[in-house]
CSV table of C-alpha atoms in Angstrom, one decimal:
chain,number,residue,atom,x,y,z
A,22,UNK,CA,-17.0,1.7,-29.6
A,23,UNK,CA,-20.6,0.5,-30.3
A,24,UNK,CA,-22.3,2.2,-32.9
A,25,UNK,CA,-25.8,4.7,-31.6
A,26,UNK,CA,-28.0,3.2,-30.0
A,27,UNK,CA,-31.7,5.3,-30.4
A,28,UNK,CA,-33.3,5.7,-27.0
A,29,UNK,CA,-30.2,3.1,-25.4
A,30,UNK,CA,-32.5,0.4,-25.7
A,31,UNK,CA,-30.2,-2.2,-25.5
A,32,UNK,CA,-29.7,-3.7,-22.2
A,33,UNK,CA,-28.9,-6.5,-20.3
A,34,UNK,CA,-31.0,-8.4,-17.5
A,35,UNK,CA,-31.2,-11.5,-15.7
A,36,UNK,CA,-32.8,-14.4,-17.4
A,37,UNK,CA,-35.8,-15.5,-15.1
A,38,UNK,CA,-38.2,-18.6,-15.4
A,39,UNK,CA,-40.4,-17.6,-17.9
A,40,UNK,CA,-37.8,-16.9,-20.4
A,41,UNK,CA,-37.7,-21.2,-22.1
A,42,UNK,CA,-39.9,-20.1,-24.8
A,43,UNK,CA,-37.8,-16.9,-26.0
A,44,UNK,CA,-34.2,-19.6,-25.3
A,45,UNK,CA,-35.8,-21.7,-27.9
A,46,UNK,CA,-36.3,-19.1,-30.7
A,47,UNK,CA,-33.0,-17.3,-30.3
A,48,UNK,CA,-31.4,-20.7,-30.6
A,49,UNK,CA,-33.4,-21.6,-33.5
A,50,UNK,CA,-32.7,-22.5,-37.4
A,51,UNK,CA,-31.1,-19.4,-38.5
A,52,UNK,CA,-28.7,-18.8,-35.5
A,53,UNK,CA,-27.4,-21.9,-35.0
A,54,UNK,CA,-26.5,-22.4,-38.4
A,55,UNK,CA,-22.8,-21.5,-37.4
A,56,UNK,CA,-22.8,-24.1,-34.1
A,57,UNK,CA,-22.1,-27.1,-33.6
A,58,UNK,CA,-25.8,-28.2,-32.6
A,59,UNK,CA,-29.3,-28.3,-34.1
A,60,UNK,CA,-32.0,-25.6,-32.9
A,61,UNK,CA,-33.3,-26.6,-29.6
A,62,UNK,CA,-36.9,-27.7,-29.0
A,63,UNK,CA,-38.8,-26.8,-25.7
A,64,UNK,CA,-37.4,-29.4,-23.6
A,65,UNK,CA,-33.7,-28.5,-24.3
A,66,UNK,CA,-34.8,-24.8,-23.9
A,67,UNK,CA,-36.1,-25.5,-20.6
A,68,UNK,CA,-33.0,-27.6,-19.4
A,69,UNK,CA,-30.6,-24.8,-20.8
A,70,UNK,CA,-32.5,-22.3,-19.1
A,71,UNK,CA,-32.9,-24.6,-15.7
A,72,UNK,CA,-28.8,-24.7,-15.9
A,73,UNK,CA,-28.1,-21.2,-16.7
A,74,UNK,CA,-30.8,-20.0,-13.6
A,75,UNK,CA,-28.7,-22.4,-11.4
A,76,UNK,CA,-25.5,-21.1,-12.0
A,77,UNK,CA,-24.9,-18.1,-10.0
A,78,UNK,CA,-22.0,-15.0,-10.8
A,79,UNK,CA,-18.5,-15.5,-9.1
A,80,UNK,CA,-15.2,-16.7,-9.5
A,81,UNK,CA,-14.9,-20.0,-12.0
A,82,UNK,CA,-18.7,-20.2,-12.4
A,83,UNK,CA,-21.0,-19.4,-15.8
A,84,UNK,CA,-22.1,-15.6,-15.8
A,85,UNK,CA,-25.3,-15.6,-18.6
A,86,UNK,CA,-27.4,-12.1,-19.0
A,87,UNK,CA,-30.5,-11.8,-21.1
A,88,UNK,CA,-29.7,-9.4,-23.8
A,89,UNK,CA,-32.7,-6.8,-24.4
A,90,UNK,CA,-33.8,-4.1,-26.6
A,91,UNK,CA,-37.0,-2.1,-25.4
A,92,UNK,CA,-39.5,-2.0,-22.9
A,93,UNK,CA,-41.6,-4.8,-21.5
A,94,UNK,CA,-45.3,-5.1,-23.5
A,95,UNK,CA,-46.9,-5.2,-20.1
A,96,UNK,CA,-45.9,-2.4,-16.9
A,97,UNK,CA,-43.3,-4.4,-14.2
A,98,UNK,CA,-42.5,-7.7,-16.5
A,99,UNK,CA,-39.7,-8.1,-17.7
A,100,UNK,CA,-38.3,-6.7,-21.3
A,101,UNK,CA,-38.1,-9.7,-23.7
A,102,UNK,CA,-35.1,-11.5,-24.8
A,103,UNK,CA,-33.5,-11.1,-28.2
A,104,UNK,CA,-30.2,-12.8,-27.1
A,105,UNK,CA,-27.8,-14.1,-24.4
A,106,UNK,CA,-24.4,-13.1,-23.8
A,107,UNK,CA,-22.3,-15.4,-21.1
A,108,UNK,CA,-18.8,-15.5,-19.6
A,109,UNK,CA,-17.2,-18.5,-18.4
A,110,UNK,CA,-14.1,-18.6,-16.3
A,111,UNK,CA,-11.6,-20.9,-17.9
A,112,UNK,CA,-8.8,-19.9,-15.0
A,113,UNK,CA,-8.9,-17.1,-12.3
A,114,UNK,CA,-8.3,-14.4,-14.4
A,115,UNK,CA,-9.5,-15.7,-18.0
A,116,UNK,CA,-12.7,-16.1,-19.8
A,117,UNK,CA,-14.4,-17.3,-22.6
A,118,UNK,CA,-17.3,-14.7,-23.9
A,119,UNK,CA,-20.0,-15.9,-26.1
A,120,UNK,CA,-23.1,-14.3,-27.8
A,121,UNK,CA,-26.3,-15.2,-29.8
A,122,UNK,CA,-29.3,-13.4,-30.8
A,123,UNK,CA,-32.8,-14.4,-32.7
A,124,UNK,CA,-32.1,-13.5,-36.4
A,125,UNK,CA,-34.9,-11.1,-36.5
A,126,UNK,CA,-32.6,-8.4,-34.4
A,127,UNK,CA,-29.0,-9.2,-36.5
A,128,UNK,CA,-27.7,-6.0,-38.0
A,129,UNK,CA,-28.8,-3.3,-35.2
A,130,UNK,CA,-25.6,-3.3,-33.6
A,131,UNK,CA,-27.3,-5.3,-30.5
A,132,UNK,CA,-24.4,-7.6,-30.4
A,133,UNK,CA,-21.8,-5.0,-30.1
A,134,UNK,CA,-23.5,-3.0,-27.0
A,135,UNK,CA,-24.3,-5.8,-25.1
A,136,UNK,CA,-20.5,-6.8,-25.3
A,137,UNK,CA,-19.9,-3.5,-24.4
A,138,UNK,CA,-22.3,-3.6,-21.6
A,139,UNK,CA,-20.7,-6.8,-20.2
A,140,UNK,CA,-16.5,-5.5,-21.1
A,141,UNK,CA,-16.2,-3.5,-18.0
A,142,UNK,CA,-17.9,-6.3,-15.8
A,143,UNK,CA,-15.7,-8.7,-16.9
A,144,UNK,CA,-12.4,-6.4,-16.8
A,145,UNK,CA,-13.2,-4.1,-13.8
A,146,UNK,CA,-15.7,-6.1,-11.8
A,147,UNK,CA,-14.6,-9.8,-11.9
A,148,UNK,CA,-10.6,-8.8,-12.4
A,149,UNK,CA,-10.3,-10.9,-15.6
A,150,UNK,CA,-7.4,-10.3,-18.0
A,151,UNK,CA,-8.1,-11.9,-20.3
A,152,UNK,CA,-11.3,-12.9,-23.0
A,153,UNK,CA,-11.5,-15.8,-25.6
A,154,UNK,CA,-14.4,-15.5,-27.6
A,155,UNK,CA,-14.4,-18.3,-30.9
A,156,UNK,CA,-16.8,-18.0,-33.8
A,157,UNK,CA,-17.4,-20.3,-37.1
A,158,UNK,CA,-15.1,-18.8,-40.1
A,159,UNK,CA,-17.1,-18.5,-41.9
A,160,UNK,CA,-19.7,-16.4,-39.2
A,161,UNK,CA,-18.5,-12.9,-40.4
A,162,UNK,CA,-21.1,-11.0,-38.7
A,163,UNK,CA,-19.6,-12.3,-35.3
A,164,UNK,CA,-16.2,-11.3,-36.5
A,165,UNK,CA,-17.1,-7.7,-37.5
A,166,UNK,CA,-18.4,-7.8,-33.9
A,167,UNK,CA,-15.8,-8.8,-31.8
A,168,UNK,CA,-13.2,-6.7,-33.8
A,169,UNK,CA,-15.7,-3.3,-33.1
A,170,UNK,CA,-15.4,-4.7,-29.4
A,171,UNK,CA,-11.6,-4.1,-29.4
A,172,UNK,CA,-10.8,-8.5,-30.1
A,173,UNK,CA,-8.1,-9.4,-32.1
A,174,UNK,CA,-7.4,-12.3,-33.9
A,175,UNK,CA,-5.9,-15.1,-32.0
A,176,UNK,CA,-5.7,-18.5,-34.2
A,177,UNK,CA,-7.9,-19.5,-36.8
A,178,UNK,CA,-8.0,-23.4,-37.8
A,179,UNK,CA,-10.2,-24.7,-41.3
A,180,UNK,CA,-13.9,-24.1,-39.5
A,181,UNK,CA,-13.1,-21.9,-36.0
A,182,UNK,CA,-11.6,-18.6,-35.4
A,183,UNK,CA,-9.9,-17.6,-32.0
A,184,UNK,CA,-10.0,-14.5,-31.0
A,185,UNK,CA,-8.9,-12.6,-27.7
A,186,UNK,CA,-9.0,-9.2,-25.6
A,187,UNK,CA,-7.4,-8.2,-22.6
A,188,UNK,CA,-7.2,-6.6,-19.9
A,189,UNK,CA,-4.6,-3.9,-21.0
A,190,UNK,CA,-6.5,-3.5,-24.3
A,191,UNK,CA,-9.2,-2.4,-22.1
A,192,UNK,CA,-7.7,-0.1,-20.6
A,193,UNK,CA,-6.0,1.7,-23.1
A,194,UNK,CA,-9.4,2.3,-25.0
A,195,UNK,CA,-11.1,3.0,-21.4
A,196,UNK,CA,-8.4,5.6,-20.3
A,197,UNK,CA,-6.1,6.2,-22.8
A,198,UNK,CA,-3.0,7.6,-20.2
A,199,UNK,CA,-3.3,4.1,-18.5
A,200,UNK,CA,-0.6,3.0,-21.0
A,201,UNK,CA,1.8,5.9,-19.8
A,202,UNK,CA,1.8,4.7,-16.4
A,203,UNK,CA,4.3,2.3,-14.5
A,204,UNK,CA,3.1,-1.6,-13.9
């Protein structure tokens, strides 16, 4: 269950053109200490963003939101990015779920309601059974985060931790008699 959310700021949103120069500072020097690449500069921003803005929702393709958390500055723009959170089919009815927000919002719980923002899309709206979501070992934040989300431990190797939710996970924390019923 996420943790209170004052005013249920956090949302999600499509990411739109004018969103390379946010890209670039949630991927920067404190966030990606955990990956396996170097913060990006504006040209990789805009090439991530040009990819992520071509892929469109729907079986076996890339599914990226914007993660927010307020209103825009200006009346009918859009409400800044503080993260992304994407699903990519791996098979028809599995996933991998990844997340990553600018270090200036880590610690507010954003994480953990945009994953629960993005559970039932994944579970109810796209039919998956099954999530994979991996994380650095030592990234303990992203742990804590993916366990509040209902994931469990999967595998864990010297540098990388596995871990996975599914489908009848889901359910049983949605609806609780789902797991007294046949099938």
């Amino acid at each position: 269950m996420p943790p209170p959310d004052p005013g249920g700021r956090t949302a999600l949103r499509p990411l739109a053109t004018t969103d390379a120069a946010a890209i670039r500072r949630i991927y920067g020097p404190g966030a990606v200490r955990h990956l396996p690449r170097p913060p990006m500069d504006a040209r990789q921003a805009d090439a991530w963003l040009a990819r992520h803005l071509r892929e469109r929702p729907g079986p076996w393709r890339l599914t990226t939101w914007g993660i927010t958390a307020g209103p825009a500055a200006v009346p009918h723009e859009k409400p800044p990015l503080i993260g992304v959170i994407r699903l990519v089919r791996r098979a028809r009815y599995a996933a991998e779920i990844a997340f990553i927000l600018h270090e200036d919002v880590w610690g507010r719980g954003h994480a953990t309601r945009a994953l629960a923002l993005v559970l039932p899309r994944a579970f109810d709206d796209l039919d998956l059974i099954i999530l994979r979501a991996r994380h650095h070992r030592d990234n303990t934040a992203a742990r804590r985060v993916l366990t509040r989300a209902g994931f469990v431990l999967r595998e864990a190797t010297e540098d990388q931790v596995t871990c996975l939710h599914t489908r009848g996970a889901w359910q049983a924390a949605t609806d609780p008699w789902s797991t007294l019923l046949p099938g």
